[in-house]
Structure formats: C-alpha cells, structure tokens
CSV table of C-alpha atoms in Angstrom, one decimal:
chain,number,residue,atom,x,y,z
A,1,UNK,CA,-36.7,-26.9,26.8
A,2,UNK,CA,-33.1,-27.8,24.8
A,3,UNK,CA,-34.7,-30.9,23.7
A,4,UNK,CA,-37.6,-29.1,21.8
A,5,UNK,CA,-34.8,-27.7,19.7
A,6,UNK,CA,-33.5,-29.6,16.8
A,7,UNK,CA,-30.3,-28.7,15.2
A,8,UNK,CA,-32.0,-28.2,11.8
A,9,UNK,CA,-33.7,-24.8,13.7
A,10,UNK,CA,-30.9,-24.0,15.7
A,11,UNK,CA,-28.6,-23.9,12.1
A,12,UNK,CA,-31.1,-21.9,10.6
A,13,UNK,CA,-31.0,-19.5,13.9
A,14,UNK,CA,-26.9,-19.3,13.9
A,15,UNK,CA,-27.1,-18.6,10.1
A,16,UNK,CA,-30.1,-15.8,10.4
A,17,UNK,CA,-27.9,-14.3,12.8
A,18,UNK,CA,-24.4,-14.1,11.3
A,19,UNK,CA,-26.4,-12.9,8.0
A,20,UNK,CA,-27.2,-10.3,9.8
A,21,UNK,CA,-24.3,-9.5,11.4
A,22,UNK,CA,-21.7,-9.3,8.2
A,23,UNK,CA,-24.5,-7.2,6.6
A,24,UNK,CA,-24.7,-4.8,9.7
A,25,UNK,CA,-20.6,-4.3,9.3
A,26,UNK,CA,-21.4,-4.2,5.5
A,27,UNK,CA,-23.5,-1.5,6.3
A,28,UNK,CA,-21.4,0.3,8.5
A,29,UNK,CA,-17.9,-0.2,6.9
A,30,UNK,CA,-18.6,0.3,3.3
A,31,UNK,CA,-21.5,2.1,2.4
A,32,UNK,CA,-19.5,4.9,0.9
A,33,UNK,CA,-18.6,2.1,-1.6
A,34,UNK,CA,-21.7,0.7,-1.9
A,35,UNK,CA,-23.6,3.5,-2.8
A,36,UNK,CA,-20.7,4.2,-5.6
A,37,UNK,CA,-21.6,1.2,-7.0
A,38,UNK,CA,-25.2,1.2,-6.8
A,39,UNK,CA,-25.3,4.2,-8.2
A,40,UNK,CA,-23.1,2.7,-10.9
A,41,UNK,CA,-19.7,5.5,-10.7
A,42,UNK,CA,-17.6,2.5,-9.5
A,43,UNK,CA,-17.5,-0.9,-11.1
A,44,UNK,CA,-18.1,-4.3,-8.8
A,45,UNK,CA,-15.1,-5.8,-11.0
A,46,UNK,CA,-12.6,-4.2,-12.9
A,47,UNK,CA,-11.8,-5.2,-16.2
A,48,UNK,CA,-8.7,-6.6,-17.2
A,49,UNK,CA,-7.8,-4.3,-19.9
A,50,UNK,CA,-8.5,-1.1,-17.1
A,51,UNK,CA,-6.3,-2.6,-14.2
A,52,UNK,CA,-3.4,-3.8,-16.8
A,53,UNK,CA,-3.3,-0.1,-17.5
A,54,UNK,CA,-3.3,1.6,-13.8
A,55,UNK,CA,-0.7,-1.1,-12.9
A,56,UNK,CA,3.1,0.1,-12.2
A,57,UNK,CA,5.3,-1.7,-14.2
A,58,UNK,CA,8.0,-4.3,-12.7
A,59,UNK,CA,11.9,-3.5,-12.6
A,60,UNK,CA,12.9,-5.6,-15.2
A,61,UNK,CA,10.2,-4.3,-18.1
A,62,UNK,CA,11.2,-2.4,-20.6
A,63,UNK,CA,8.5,0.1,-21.8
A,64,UNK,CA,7.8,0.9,-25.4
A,65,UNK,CA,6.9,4.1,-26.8
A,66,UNK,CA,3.0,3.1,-26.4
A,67,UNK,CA,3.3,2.3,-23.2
A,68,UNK,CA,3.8,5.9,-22.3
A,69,UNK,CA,1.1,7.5,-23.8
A,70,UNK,CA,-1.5,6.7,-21.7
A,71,UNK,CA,0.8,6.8,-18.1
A,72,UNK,CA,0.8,10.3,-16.9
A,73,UNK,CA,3.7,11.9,-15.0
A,74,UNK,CA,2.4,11.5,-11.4
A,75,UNK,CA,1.2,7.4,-12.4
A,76,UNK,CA,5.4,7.2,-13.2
A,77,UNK,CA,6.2,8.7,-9.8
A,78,UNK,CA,4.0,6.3,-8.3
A,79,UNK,CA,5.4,3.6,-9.9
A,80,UNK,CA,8.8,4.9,-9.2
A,81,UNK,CA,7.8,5.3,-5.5
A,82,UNK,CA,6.4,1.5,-5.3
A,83,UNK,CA,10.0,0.4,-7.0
A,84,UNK,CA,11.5,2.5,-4.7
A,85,UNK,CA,9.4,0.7,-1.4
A,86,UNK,CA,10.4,-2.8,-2.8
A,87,UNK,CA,13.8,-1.9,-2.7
A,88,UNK,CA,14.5,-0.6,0.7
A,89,UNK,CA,12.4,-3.4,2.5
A,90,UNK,CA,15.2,-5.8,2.6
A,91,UNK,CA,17.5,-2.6,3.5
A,92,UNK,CA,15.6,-2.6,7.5
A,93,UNK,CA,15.8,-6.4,7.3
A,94,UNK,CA,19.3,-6.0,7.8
A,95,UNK,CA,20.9,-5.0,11.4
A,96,UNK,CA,22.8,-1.9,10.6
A,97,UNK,CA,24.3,1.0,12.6
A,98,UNK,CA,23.4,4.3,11.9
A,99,UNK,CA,25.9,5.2,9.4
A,100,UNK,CA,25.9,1.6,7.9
A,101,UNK,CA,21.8,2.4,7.5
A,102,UNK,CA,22.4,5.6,6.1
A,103,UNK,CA,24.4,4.5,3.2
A,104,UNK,CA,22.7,1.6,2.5
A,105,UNK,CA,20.0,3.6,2.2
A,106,UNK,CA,22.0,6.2,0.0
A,107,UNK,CA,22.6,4.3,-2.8
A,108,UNK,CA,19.1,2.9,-3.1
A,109,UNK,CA,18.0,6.1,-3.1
A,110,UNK,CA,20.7,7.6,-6.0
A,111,UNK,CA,18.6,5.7,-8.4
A,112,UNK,CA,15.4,7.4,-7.9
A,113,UNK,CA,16.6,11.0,-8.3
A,114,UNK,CA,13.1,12.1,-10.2
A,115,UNK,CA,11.7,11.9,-6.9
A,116,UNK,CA,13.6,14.4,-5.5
A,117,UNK,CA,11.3,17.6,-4.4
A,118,UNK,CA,8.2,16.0,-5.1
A,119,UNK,CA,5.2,15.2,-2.5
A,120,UNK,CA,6.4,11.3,-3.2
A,121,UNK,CA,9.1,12.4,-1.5
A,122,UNK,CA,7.7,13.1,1.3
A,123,UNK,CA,5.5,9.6,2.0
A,124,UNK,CA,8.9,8.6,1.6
A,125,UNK,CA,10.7,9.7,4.1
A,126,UNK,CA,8.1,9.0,6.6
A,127,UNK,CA,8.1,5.5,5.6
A,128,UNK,CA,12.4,5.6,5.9
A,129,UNK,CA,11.6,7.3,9.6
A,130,UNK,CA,9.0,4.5,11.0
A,131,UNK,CA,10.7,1.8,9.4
A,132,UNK,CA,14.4,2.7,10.8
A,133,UNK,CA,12.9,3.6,14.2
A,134,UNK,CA,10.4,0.2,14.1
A,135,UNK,CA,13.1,-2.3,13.0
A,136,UNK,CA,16.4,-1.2,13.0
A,137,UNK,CA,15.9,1.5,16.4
A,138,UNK,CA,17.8,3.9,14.4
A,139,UNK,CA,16.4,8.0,14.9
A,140,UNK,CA,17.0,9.6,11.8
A,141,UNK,CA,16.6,13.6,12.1
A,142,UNK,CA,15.0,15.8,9.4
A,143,UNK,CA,18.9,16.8,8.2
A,144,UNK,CA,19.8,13.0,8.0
A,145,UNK,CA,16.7,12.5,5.9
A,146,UNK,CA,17.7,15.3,3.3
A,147,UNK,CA,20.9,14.2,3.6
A,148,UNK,CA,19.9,11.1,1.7
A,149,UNK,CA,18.8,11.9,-0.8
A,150,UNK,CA,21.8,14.4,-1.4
A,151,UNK,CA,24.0,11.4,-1.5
C-alpha cells in the first residue's frame, strides 16, 4: 500500500495538514486581532512615522521642545519606567546581600523620583520583588520596598 504513494502526494498531504494546523491556532490565538484588522481599527503594519512617535526615547537623547508636544505625561512615565527596567537588570546580575541589594538598588532608583506615588510604581516593585527573589534569593518585605524609594 506504501508503494502506491509517491512523495509528490504525500508532500502535498504534510503541507494540507500543517496549513491547517497554523490556521486552527491562528484562529484560536488571535482572532481578537484579526477581527480588529479586518474590520480595519488596527493596522497590519505600522507606519514608520506612527511607531517613531509611541517610541520611548533612549538615555542618552536629548529632547527638544517639539518632541514634547505630542508625548503625554503618562507616555514619559512609561518611558521613564522602561529606563528605569534597563537599569536595574544588571543590578540582579550581580550576587549581592540583602543590604548590598538594597542600596544598589537605592541609588538607581534616586534618579527616577517622578515615579514616586504613581501606578508605575507599583509594576515596579513587583518586578524588584520577583527579580530579587528569582535571582539574587533575596525576600524584600513591603517596608524594604518603600524604603527604596525613600533613599
């Protein structure tokens, strides 16, 4: 029976069957998303000019006058939150005591003061909480994490 099969039909069976596999999990993963599109709210590809806008900008940059009039004051918090992210990673690289961790932590954190008391800050400290726990298998308590950002 194997030998009435030639690989031109069983190639064309394999790809008829992982076509319709990837469009089942199409399907069933993003159909929210496709249905946003079809109905034409969200765009297939963003334009350049509309993604150079939504994107934080990098440490080093120094904004101009016309770059904040179109940034609201939550897309700065973001950015400052994503600045923020970038510079404690290499902080839980290290291996660091408690108190070591603590201020090392500290004085990344003196820098983003406008963060203070908002919901960013809150992401944030979760993130500080898993991170010290996952790598460095430090326990930092709710008073340790306001205590941070006291400094």
């Amino acid at each position: 029976m194997i030998k009435q099969v030639s690989w031109a039909d069983y190639w064309s069976v394999v790809a008829a069957v992982c076509a319709v596999y990837y469009l089942a999990i199409i399907l069933l993963f993003y159909k929210k998303e496709l249905i946003e599109i079809v109905s034409g709210k969200r765009r297939l590809f963003q334009t350049p000019a509309a993604s150079a806008t939504r994107s934080p900008q990098p440490a080093g940059h120094q904004s101009s006058p016309s770059d904040d009039v179109n940034i609201t004051p939550e897309e700065k918090l973001f950015g400052l939150t994503n600045q923020l992210m970038q510079e404690i990673n290499p902080v839980f690289g290290n291996e660091y005591v408690k108190g070591e961790l603590m201020t090392a932590l500290k004085t990344v954190l003196r820098k983003y003061t406008q963060l203070k008391g908002t919901a960013f800050q809150i992401s944030v400290n979760n993130y500080i909480e898993m991170e010290s726990e996952n790598q460095c298998s430090v326990t930092l308590s709710e008073g340790e994490l306001k205590e941070l950002w006291h400094g």
